[in-house]
mmCIF file of C-alpha atoms and ligand atoms in Angstrom:
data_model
loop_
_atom_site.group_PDB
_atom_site.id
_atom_site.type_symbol
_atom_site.label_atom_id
_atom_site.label_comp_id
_atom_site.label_asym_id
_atom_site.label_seq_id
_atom_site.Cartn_x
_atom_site.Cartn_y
_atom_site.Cartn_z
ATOM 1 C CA UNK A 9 0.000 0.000 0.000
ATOM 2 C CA UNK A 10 1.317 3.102 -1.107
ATOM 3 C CA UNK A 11 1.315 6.093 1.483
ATOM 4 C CA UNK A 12 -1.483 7.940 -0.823
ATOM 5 C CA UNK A 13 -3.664 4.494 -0.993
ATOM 6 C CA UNK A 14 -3.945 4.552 2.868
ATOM 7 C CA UNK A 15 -6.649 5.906 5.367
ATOM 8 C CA UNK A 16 -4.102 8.577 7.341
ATOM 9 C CA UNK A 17 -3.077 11.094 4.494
ATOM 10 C CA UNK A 18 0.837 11.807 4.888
ATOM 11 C CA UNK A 19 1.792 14.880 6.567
ATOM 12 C CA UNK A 20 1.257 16.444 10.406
ATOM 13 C CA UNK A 21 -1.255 16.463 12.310
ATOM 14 C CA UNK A 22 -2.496 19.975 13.914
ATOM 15 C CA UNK A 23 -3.036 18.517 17.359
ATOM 16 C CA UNK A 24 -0.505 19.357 20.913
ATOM 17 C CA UNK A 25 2.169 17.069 21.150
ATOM 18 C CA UNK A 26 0.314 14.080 23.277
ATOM 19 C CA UNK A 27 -2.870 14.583 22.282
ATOM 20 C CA UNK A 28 -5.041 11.381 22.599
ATOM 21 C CA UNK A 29 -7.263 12.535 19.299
ATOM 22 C CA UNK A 30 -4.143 11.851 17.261
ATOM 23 C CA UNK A 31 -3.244 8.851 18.606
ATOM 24 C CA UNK A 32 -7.154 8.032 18.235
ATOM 25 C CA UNK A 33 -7.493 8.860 14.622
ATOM 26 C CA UNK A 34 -4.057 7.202 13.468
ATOM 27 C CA UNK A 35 -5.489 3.445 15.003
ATOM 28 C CA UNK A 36 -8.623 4.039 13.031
ATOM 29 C CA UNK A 37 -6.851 4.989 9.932
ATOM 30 C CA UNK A 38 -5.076 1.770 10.467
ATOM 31 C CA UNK A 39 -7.679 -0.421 11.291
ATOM 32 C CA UNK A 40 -9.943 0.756 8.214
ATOM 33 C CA UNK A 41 -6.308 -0.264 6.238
ATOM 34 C CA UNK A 42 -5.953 -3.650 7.552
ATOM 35 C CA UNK A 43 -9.628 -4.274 7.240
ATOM 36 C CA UNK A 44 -9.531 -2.971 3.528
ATOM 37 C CA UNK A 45 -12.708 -0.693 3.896
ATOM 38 C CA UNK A 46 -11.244 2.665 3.117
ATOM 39 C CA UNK A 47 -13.090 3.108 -0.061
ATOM 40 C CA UNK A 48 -16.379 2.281 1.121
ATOM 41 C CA UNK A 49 -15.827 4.178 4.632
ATOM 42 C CA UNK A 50 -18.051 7.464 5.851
ATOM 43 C CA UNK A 51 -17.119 8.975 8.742
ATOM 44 C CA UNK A 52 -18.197 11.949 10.767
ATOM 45 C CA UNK A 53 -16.226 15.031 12.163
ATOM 46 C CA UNK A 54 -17.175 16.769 15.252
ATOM 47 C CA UNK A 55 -17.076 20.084 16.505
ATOM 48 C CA UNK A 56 -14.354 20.047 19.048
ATOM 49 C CA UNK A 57 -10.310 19.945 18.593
ATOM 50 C CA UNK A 58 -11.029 17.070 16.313
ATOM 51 C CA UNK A 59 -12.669 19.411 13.983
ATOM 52 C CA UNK A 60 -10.438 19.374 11.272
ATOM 53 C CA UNK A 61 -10.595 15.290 11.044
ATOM 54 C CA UNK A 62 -11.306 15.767 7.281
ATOM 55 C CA UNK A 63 -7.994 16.700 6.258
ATOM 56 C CA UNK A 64 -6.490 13.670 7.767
ATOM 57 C CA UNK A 65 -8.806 11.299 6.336
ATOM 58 C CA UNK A 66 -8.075 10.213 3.115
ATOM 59 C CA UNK A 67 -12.367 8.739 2.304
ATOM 60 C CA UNK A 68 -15.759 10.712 2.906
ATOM 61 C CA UNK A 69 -15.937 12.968 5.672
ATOM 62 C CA UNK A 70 -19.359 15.007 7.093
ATOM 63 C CA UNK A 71 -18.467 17.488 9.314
ATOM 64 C CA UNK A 72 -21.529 17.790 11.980
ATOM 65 C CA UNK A 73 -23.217 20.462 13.895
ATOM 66 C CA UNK A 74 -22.369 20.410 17.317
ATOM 67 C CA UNK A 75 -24.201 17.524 19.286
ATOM 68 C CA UNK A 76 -25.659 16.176 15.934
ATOM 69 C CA UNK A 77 -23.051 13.418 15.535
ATOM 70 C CA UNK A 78 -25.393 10.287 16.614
ATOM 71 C CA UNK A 79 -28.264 11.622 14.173
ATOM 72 C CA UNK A 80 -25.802 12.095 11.262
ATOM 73 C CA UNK A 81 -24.679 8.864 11.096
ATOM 74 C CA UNK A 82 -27.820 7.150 11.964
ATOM 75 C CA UNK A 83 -28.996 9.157 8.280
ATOM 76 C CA UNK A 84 -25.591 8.160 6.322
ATOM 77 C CA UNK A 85 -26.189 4.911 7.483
ATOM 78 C CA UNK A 86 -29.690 4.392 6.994
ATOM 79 C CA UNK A 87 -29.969 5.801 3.515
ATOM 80 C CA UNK A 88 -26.627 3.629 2.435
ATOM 81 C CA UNK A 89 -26.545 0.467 4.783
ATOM 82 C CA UNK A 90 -23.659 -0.805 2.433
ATOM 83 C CA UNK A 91 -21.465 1.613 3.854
ATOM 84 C CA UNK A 92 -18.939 1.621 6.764
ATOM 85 C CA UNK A 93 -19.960 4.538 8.971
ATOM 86 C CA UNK A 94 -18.004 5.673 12.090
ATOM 87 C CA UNK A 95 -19.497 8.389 14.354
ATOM 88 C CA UNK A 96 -16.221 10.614 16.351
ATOM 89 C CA UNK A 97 -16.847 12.963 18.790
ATOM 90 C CA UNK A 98 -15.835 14.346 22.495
ATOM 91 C CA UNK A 99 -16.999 14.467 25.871
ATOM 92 C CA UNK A 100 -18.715 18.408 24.986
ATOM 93 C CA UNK A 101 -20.531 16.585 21.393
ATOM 94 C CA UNK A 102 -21.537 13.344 22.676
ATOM 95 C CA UNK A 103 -22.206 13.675 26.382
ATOM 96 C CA UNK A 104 -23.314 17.063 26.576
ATOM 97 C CA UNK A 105 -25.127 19.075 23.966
ATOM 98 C CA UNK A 106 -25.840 15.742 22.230
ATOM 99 C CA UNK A 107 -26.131 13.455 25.265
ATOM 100 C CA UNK A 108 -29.867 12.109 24.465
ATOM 101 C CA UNK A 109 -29.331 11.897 20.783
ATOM 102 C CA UNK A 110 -25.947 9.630 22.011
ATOM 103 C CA UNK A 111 -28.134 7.223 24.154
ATOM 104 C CA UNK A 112 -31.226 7.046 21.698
ATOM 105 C CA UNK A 113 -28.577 5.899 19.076
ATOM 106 C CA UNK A 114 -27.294 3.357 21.285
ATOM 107 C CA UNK A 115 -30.718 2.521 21.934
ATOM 108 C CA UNK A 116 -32.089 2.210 18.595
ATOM 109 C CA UNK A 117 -29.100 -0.217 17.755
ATOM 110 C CA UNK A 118 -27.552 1.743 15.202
ATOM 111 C CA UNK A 119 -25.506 -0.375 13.447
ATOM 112 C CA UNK A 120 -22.753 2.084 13.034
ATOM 113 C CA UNK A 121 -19.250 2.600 14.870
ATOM 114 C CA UNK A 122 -18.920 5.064 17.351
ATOM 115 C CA UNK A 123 -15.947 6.191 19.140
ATOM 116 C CA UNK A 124 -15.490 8.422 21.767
ATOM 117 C CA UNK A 125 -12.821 10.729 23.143
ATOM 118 C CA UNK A 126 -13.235 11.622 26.741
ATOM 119 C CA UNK A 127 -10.596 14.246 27.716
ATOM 120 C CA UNK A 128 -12.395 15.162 30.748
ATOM 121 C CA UNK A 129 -12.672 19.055 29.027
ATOM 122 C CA UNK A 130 -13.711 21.198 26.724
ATOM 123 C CA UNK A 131 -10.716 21.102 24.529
ATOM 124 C CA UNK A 132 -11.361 23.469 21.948
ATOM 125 C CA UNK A 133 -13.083 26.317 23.422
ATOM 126 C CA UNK A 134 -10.489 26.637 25.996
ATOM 127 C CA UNK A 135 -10.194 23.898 28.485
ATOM 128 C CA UNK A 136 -14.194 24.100 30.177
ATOM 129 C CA UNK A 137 -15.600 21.573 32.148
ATOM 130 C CA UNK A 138 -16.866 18.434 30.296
ATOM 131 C CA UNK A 139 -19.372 15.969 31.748
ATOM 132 C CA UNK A 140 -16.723 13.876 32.205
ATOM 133 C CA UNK A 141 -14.828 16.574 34.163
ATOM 134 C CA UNK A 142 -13.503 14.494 37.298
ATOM 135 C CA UNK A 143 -14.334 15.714 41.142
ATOM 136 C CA UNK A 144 -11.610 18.761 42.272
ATOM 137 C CA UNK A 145 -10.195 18.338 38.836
ATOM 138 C CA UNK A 146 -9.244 21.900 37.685
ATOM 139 C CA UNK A 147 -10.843 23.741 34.707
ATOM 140 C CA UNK A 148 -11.177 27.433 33.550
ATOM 141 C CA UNK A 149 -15.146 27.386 34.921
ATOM 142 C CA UNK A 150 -14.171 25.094 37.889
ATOM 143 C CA UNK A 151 -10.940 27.228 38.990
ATOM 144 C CA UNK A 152 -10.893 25.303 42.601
ATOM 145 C CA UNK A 153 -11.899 22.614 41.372
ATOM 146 C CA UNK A 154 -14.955 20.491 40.108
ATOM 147 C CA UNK A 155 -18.091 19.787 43.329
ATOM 148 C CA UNK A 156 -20.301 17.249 42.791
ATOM 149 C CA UNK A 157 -22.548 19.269 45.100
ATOM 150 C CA UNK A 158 -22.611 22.061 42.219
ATOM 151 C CA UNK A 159 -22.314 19.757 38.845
ATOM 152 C CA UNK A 160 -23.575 16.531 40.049
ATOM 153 C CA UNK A 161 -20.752 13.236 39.382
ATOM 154 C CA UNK A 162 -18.487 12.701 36.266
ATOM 155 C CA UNK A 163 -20.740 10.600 33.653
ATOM 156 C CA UNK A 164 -19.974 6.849 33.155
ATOM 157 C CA UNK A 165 -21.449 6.528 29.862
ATOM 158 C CA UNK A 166 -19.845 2.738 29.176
ATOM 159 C CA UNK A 167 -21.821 1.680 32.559
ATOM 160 C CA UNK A 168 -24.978 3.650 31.311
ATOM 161 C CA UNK A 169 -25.089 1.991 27.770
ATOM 162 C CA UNK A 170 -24.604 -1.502 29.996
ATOM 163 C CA UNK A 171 -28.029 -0.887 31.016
ATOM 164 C CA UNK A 172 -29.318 -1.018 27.508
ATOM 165 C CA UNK A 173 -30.268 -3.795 25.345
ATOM 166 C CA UNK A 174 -29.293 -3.086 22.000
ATOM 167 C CA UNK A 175 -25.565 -2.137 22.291
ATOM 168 C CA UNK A 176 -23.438 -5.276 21.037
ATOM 169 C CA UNK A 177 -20.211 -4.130 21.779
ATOM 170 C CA UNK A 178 -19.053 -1.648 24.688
ATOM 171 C CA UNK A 179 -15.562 -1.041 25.853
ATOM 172 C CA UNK A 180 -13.607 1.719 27.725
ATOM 173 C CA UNK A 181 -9.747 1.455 26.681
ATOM 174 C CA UNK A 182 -6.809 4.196 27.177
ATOM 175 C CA UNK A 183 -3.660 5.820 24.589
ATOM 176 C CA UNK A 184 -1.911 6.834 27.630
ATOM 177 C CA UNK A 185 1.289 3.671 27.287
ATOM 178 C CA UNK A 186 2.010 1.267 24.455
ATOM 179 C CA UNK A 187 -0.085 -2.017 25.776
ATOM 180 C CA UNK A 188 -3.280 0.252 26.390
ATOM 181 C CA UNK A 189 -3.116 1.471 22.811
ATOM 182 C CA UNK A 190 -2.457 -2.162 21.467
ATOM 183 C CA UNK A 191 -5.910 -2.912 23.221
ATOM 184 C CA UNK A 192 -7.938 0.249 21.901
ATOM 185 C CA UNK A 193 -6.767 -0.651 18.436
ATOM 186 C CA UNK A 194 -8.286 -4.311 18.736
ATOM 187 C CA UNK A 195 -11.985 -2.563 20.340
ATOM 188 C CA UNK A 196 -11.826 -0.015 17.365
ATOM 189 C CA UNK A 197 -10.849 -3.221 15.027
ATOM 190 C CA UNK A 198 -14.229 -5.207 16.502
ATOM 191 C CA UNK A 199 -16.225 -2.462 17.074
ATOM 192 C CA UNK A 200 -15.411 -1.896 12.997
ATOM 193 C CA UNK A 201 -15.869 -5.546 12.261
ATOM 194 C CA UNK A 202 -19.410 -6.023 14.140
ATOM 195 C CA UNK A 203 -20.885 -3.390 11.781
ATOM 196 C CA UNK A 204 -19.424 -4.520 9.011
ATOM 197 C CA UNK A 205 -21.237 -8.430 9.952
ATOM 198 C CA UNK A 206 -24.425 -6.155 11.010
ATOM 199 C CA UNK A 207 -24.266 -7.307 14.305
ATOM 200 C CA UNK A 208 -25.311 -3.457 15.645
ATOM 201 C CA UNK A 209 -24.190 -0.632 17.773
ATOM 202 C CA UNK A 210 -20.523 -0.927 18.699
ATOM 203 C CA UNK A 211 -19.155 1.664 21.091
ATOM 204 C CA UNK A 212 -15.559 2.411 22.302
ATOM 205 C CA UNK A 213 -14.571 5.479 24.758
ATOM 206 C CA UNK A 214 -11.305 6.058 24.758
ATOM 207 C CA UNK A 215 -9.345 7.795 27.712
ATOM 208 C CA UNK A 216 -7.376 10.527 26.161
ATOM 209 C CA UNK A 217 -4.826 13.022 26.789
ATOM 210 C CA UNK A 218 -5.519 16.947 26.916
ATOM 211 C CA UNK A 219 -2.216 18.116 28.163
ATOM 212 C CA UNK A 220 -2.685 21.472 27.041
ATOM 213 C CA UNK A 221 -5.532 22.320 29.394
ATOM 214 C CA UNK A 222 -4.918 20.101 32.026
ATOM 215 C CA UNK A 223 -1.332 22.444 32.106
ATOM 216 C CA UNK A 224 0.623 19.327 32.457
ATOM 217 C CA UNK A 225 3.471 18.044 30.661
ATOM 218 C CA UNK A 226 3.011 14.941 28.249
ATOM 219 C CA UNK A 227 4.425 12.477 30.867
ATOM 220 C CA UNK A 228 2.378 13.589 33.695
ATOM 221 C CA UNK A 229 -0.985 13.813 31.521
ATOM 222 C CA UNK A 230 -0.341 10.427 30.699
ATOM 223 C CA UNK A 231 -0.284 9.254 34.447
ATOM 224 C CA UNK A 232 -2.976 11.356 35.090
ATOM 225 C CA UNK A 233 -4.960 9.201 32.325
ATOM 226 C CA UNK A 234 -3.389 5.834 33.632
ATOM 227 C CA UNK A 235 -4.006 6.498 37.480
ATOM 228 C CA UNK A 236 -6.708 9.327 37.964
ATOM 229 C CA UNK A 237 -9.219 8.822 35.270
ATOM 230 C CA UNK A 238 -8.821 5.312 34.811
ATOM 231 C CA UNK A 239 -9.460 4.783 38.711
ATOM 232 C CA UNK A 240 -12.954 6.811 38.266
ATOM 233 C CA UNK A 241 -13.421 5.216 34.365
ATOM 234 C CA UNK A 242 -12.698 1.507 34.693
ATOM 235 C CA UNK A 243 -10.886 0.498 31.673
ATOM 236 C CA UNK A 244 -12.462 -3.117 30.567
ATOM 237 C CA UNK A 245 -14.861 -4.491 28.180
ATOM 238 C CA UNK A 246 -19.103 -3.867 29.155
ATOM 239 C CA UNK A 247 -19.840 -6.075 26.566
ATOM 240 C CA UNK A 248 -19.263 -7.976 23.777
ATOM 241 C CA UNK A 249 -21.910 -9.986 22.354
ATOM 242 C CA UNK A 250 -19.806 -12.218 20.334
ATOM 243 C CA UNK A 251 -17.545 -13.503 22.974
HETATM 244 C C1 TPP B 25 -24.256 24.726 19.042
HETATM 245 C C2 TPP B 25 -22.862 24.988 19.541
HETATM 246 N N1 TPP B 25 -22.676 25.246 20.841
HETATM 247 C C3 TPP B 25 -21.430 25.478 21.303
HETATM 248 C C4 TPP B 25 -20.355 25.443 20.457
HETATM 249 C C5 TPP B 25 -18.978 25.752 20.984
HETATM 250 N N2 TPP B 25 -18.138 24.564 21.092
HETATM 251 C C6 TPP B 25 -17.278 24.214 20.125
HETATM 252 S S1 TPP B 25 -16.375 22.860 20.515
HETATM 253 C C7 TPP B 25 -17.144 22.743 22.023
HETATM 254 C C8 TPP B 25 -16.780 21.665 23.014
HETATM 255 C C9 TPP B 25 -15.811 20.679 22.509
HETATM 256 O O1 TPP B 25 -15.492 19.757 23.510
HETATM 257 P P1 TPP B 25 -15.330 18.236 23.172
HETATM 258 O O2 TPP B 25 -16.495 17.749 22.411
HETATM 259 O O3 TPP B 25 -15.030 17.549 24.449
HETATM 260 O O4 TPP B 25 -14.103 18.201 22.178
HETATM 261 P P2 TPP B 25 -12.526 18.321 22.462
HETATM 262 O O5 TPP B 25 -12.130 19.631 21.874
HETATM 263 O O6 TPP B 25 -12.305 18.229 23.928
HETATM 264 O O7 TPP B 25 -11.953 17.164 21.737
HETATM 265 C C10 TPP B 25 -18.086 23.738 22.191
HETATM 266 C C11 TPP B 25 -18.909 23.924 23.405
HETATM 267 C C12 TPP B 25 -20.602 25.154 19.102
HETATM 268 N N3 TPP B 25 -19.599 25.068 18.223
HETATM 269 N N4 TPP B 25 -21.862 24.921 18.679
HETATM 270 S S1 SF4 B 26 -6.214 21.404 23.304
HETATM 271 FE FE1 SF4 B 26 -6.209 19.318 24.170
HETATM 272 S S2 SF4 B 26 -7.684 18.133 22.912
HETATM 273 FE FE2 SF4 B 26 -7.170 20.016 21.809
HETATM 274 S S3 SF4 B 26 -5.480 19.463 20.410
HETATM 275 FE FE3 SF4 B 26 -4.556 20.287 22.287
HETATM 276 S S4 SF4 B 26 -4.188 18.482 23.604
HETATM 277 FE FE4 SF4 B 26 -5.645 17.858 21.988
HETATM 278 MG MG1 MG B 27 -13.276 16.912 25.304
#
Protein backbone atom coordinates (compact mmCIF):
# COMPACT_ATOMS: atom_id res chain seq x y z
CA UNK A 1 0.00 0.00 0.00
CA UNK A 2 1.32 3.10 -1.11
CA UNK A 3 1.32 6.09 1.48
CA UNK A 4 -1.48 7.94 -0.82
CA UNK A 5 -3.66 4.49 -0.99
CA UNK A 6 -3.95 4.55 2.87
CA UNK A 7 -6.65 5.91 5.37
CA UNK A 8 -4.10 8.58 7.34
CA UNK A 9 -3.08 11.09 4.49
CA UNK A 10 0.84 11.81 4.89
CA UNK A 11 1.79 14.88 6.57
CA UNK A 12 1.26 16.44 10.41
CA UNK A 13 -1.26 16.46 12.31
CA UNK A 14 -2.50 19.97 13.91
CA UNK A 15 -3.04 18.52 17.36
CA UNK A 16 -0.51 19.36 20.91
CA UNK A 17 2.17 17.07 21.15
CA UNK A 18 0.31 14.08 23.28
CA UNK A 19 -2.87 14.58 22.28
CA UNK A 20 -5.04 11.38 22.60
CA UNK A 21 -7.26 12.53 19.30
CA UNK A 22 -4.14 11.85 17.26
CA UNK A 23 -3.24 8.85 18.61
CA UNK A 24 -7.15 8.03 18.23
CA UNK A 25 -7.49 8.86 14.62
CA UNK A 26 -4.06 7.20 13.47
CA UNK A 27 -5.49 3.44 15.00
CA UNK A 28 -8.62 4.04 13.03
CA UNK A 29 -6.85 4.99 9.93
CA UNK A 30 -5.08 1.77 10.47
CA UNK A 31 -7.68 -0.42 11.29
CA UNK A 32 -9.94 0.76 8.21
CA UNK A 33 -6.31 -0.26 6.24
CA UNK A 34 -5.95 -3.65 7.55
CA UNK A 35 -9.63 -4.27 7.24
CA UNK A 36 -9.53 -2.97 3.53
CA UNK A 37 -12.71 -0.69 3.90
CA UNK A 38 -11.24 2.67 3.12
CA UNK A 39 -13.09 3.11 -0.06
CA UNK A 40 -16.38 2.28 1.12
CA UNK A 41 -15.83 4.18 4.63
CA UNK A 42 -18.05 7.46 5.85
CA UNK A 43 -17.12 8.98 8.74
CA UNK A 44 -18.20 11.95 10.77
CA UNK A 45 -16.23 15.03 12.16
CA UNK A 46 -17.17 16.77 15.25
CA UNK A 47 -17.08 20.08 16.50
CA UNK A 48 -14.35 20.05 19.05
CA UNK A 49 -10.31 19.94 18.59
CA UNK A 50 -11.03 17.07 16.31
CA UNK A 51 -12.67 19.41 13.98
CA UNK A 52 -10.44 19.37 11.27
CA UNK A 53 -10.59 15.29 11.04
CA UNK A 54 -11.31 15.77 7.28
CA UNK A 55 -7.99 16.70 6.26
CA UNK A 56 -6.49 13.67 7.77
CA UNK A 57 -8.81 11.30 6.34
CA UNK A 58 -8.07 10.21 3.11
CA UNK A 59 -12.37 8.74 2.30
CA UNK A 60 -15.76 10.71 2.91
CA UNK A 61 -15.94 12.97 5.67
CA UNK A 62 -19.36 15.01 7.09
CA UNK A 63 -18.47 17.49 9.31
CA UNK A 64 -21.53 17.79 11.98
CA UNK A 65 -23.22 20.46 13.90
CA UNK A 66 -22.37 20.41 17.32
CA UNK A 67 -24.20 17.52 19.29
CA UNK A 68 -25.66 16.18 15.93
CA UNK A 69 -23.05 13.42 15.53
CA UNK A 70 -25.39 10.29 16.61
CA UNK A 71 -28.26 11.62 14.17
CA UNK A 72 -25.80 12.10 11.26
CA UNK A 73 -24.68 8.86 11.10
CA UNK A 74 -27.82 7.15 11.96
CA UNK A 75 -29.00 9.16 8.28
CA UNK A 76 -25.59 8.16 6.32
CA UNK A 77 -26.19 4.91 7.48
CA UNK A 78 -29.69 4.39 6.99
CA UNK A 79 -29.97 5.80 3.51
CA UNK A 80 -26.63 3.63 2.44
CA UNK A 81 -26.55 0.47 4.78
CA UNK A 82 -23.66 -0.80 2.43
CA UNK A 83 -21.46 1.61 3.85
CA UNK A 84 -18.94 1.62 6.76
CA UNK A 85 -19.96 4.54 8.97
CA UNK A 86 -18.00 5.67 12.09
CA UNK A 87 -19.50 8.39 14.35
CA UNK A 88 -16.22 10.61 16.35
CA UNK A 89 -16.85 12.96 18.79
CA UNK A 90 -15.83 14.35 22.50
CA UNK A 91 -17.00 14.47 25.87
CA UNK A 92 -18.71 18.41 24.99
CA UNK A 93 -20.53 16.59 21.39
CA UNK A 94 -21.54 13.34 22.68
CA UNK A 95 -22.21 13.67 26.38
CA UNK A 96 -23.31 17.06 26.58
CA UNK A 97 -25.13 19.08 23.97
CA UNK A 98 -25.84 15.74 22.23
CA UNK A 99 -26.13 13.45 25.26
CA UNK A 100 -29.87 12.11 24.47
CA UNK A 101 -29.33 11.90 20.78
CA UNK A 102 -25.95 9.63 22.01
CA UNK A 103 -28.13 7.22 24.15
CA UNK A 104 -31.23 7.05 21.70
CA UNK A 105 -28.58 5.90 19.08
CA UNK A 106 -27.29 3.36 21.29
CA UNK A 107 -30.72 2.52 21.93
CA UNK A 108 -32.09 2.21 18.60
CA UNK A 109 -29.10 -0.22 17.76
CA UNK A 110 -27.55 1.74 15.20
CA UNK A 111 -25.51 -0.37 13.45
CA UNK A 112 -22.75 2.08 13.03
CA UNK A 113 -19.25 2.60 14.87
CA UNK A 114 -18.92 5.06 17.35
CA UNK A 115 -15.95 6.19 19.14
CA UNK A 116 -15.49 8.42 21.77
CA UNK A 117 -12.82 10.73 23.14
CA UNK A 118 -13.24 11.62 26.74
CA UNK A 119 -10.60 14.25 27.72
CA UNK A 120 -12.39 15.16 30.75
CA UNK A 121 -12.67 19.06 29.03
CA UNK A 122 -13.71 21.20 26.72
CA UNK A 123 -10.72 21.10 24.53
CA UNK A 124 -11.36 23.47 21.95
CA UNK A 125 -13.08 26.32 23.42
CA UNK A 126 -10.49 26.64 26.00
CA UNK A 127 -10.19 23.90 28.48
CA UNK A 128 -14.19 24.10 30.18
CA UNK A 129 -15.60 21.57 32.15
CA UNK A 130 -16.87 18.43 30.30
CA UNK A 131 -19.37 15.97 31.75
CA UNK A 132 -16.72 13.88 32.21
CA UNK A 133 -14.83 16.57 34.16
CA UNK A 134 -13.50 14.49 37.30
CA UNK A 135 -14.33 15.71 41.14
CA UNK A 136 -11.61 18.76 42.27
CA UNK A 137 -10.19 18.34 38.84
CA UNK A 138 -9.24 21.90 37.69
CA UNK A 139 -10.84 23.74 34.71
CA UNK A 140 -11.18 27.43 33.55
CA UNK A 141 -15.15 27.39 34.92
CA UNK A 142 -14.17 25.09 37.89
CA UNK A 143 -10.94 27.23 38.99
CA UNK A 144 -10.89 25.30 42.60
CA UNK A 145 -11.90 22.61 41.37
CA UNK A 146 -14.95 20.49 40.11
CA UNK A 147 -18.09 19.79 43.33
CA UNK A 148 -20.30 17.25 42.79
CA UNK A 149 -22.55 19.27 45.10
CA UNK A 150 -22.61 22.06 42.22
CA UNK A 151 -22.31 19.76 38.85
CA UNK A 152 -23.57 16.53 40.05
CA UNK A 153 -20.75 13.24 39.38
CA UNK A 154 -18.49 12.70 36.27
CA UNK A 155 -20.74 10.60 33.65
CA UNK A 156 -19.97 6.85 33.15
CA UNK A 157 -21.45 6.53 29.86
CA UNK A 158 -19.84 2.74 29.18
CA UNK A 159 -21.82 1.68 32.56
CA UNK A 160 -24.98 3.65 31.31
CA UNK A 161 -25.09 1.99 27.77
CA UNK A 162 -24.60 -1.50 30.00
CA UNK A 163 -28.03 -0.89 31.02
CA UNK A 164 -29.32 -1.02 27.51
CA UNK A 165 -30.27 -3.79 25.34
CA UNK A 166 -29.29 -3.09 22.00
CA UNK A 167 -25.56 -2.14 22.29
CA UNK A 168 -23.44 -5.28 21.04
CA UNK A 169 -20.21 -4.13 21.78
CA UNK A 170 -19.05 -1.65 24.69
CA UNK A 171 -15.56 -1.04 25.85
CA UNK A 172 -13.61 1.72 27.73
CA UNK A 173 -9.75 1.46 26.68
CA UNK A 174 -6.81 4.20 27.18
CA UNK A 175 -3.66 5.82 24.59
CA UNK A 176 -1.91 6.83 27.63
CA UNK A 177 1.29 3.67 27.29
CA UNK A 178 2.01 1.27 24.45
CA UNK A 179 -0.08 -2.02 25.78
CA UNK A 180 -3.28 0.25 26.39
CA UNK A 181 -3.12 1.47 22.81
CA UNK A 182 -2.46 -2.16 21.47
CA UNK A 183 -5.91 -2.91 23.22
CA UNK A 184 -7.94 0.25 21.90
CA UNK A 185 -6.77 -0.65 18.44
CA UNK A 186 -8.29 -4.31 18.74
CA UNK A 187 -11.98 -2.56 20.34
CA UNK A 188 -11.83 -0.02 17.36
CA UNK A 189 -10.85 -3.22 15.03
CA UNK A 190 -14.23 -5.21 16.50
CA UNK A 191 -16.22 -2.46 17.07
CA UNK A 192 -15.41 -1.90 13.00
CA UNK A 193 -15.87 -5.55 12.26
CA UNK A 194 -19.41 -6.02 14.14
CA UNK A 195 -20.88 -3.39 11.78
CA UNK A 196 -19.42 -4.52 9.01
CA UNK A 197 -21.24 -8.43 9.95
CA UNK A 198 -24.42 -6.16 11.01
CA UNK A 199 -24.27 -7.31 14.30
CA UNK A 200 -25.31 -3.46 15.65
CA UNK A 201 -24.19 -0.63 17.77
CA UNK A 202 -20.52 -0.93 18.70
CA UNK A 203 -19.15 1.66 21.09
CA UNK A 204 -15.56 2.41 22.30
CA UNK A 205 -14.57 5.48 24.76
CA UNK A 206 -11.30 6.06 24.76
CA UNK A 207 -9.34 7.80 27.71
CA UNK A 208 -7.38 10.53 26.16
CA UNK A 209 -4.83 13.02 26.79
CA UNK A 210 -5.52 16.95 26.92
CA UNK A 211 -2.22 18.12 28.16
CA UNK A 212 -2.69 21.47 27.04
CA UNK A 213 -5.53 22.32 29.39
CA UNK A 214 -4.92 20.10 32.03
CA UNK A 215 -1.33 22.44 32.11
CA UNK A 216 0.62 19.33 32.46
CA UNK A 217 3.47 18.04 30.66
CA UNK A 218 3.01 14.94 28.25
CA UNK A 219 4.42 12.48 30.87
CA UNK A 220 2.38 13.59 33.70
CA UNK A 221 -0.99 13.81 31.52
CA UNK A 222 -0.34 10.43 30.70
CA UNK A 223 -0.28 9.25 34.45
CA UNK A 224 -2.98 11.36 35.09
CA UNK A 225 -4.96 9.20 32.32
CA UNK A 226 -3.39 5.83 33.63
CA UNK A 227 -4.01 6.50 37.48
CA UNK A 228 -6.71 9.33 37.96
CA UNK A 229 -9.22 8.82 35.27
CA UNK A 230 -8.82 5.31 34.81
CA UNK A 231 -9.46 4.78 38.71
CA UNK A 232 -12.95 6.81 38.27
CA UNK A 233 -13.42 5.22 34.36
CA UNK A 234 -12.70 1.51 34.69
CA UNK A 235 -10.89 0.50 31.67
CA UNK A 236 -12.46 -3.12 30.57
CA UNK A 237 -14.86 -4.49 28.18
CA UNK A 238 -19.10 -3.87 29.15
CA UNK A 239 -19.84 -6.08 26.57
CA UNK A 240 -19.26 -7.98 23.78
CA UNK A 241 -21.91 -9.99 22.35
CA UNK A 242 -19.81 -12.22 20.33
CA UNK A 243 -17.55 -13.50 22.97
C1 LIG B 1 -24.26 24.73 19.04
C2 LIG B 1 -22.86 24.99 19.54
N1 LIG B 1 -22.68 25.25 20.84
C3 LIG B 1 -21.43 25.48 21.30
C4 LIG B 1 -20.35 25.44 20.46
C5 LIG B 1 -18.98 25.75 20.98
N2 LIG B 1 -18.14 24.56 21.09
C6 LIG B 1 -17.28 24.21 20.13
S1 LIG B 1 -16.38 22.86 20.51
C7 LIG B 1 -17.14 22.74 22.02
C8 LIG B 1 -16.78 21.67 23.01
C9 LIG B 1 -15.81 20.68 22.51
O1 LIG B 1 -15.49 19.76 23.51
P1 LIG B 1 -15.33 18.24 23.17
O2 LIG B 1 -16.49 17.75 22.41
O3 LIG B 1 -15.03 17.55 24.45
O4 LIG B 1 -14.10 18.20 22.18
P2 LIG B 1 -12.53 18.32 22.46
O5 LIG B 1 -12.13 19.63 21.87
O6 LIG B 1 -12.31 18.23 23.93
O7 LIG B 1 -11.95 17.16 21.74
C10 LIG B 1 -18.09 23.74 22.19
C11 LIG B 1 -18.91 23.92 23.41
C12 LIG B 1 -20.60 25.15 19.10
N3 LIG B 1 -19.60 25.07 18.22
N4 LIG B 1 -21.86 24.92 18.68
S1 LIG C 1 -6.21 21.40 23.30
FE1 LIG C 1 -6.21 19.32 24.17
S2 LIG C 1 -7.68 18.13 22.91
FE2 LIG C 1 -7.17 20.02 21.81
S3 LIG C 1 -5.48 19.46 20.41
FE3 LIG C 1 -4.56 20.29 22.29
S4 LIG C 1 -4.19 18.48 23.60
FE4 LIG C 1 -5.65 17.86 21.99
MG1 LIG D 1 -13.28 16.91 25.30
Amino acid sequence: MTPEERTIRPGRMHYCPVCGHAIAQRMIGEVMDELGIRERTIGTAPVGCAVLLYDYFNCDIIECPHGRIPAVATGIKRMRPDNVVFAYGGDGDLLSIGLAETIHCANRGENITMIFINNAVYGMTGGQMAPTTLIGQKTITTPEGRMSTETGAPLRICEMFATLASPVFIERVAVHDAPHMQRAKQAIRKAFLNQIEGRGFSFVEILSMCPTHWKMGGKEACQFVGNEMASYFSIKKFRDVDG
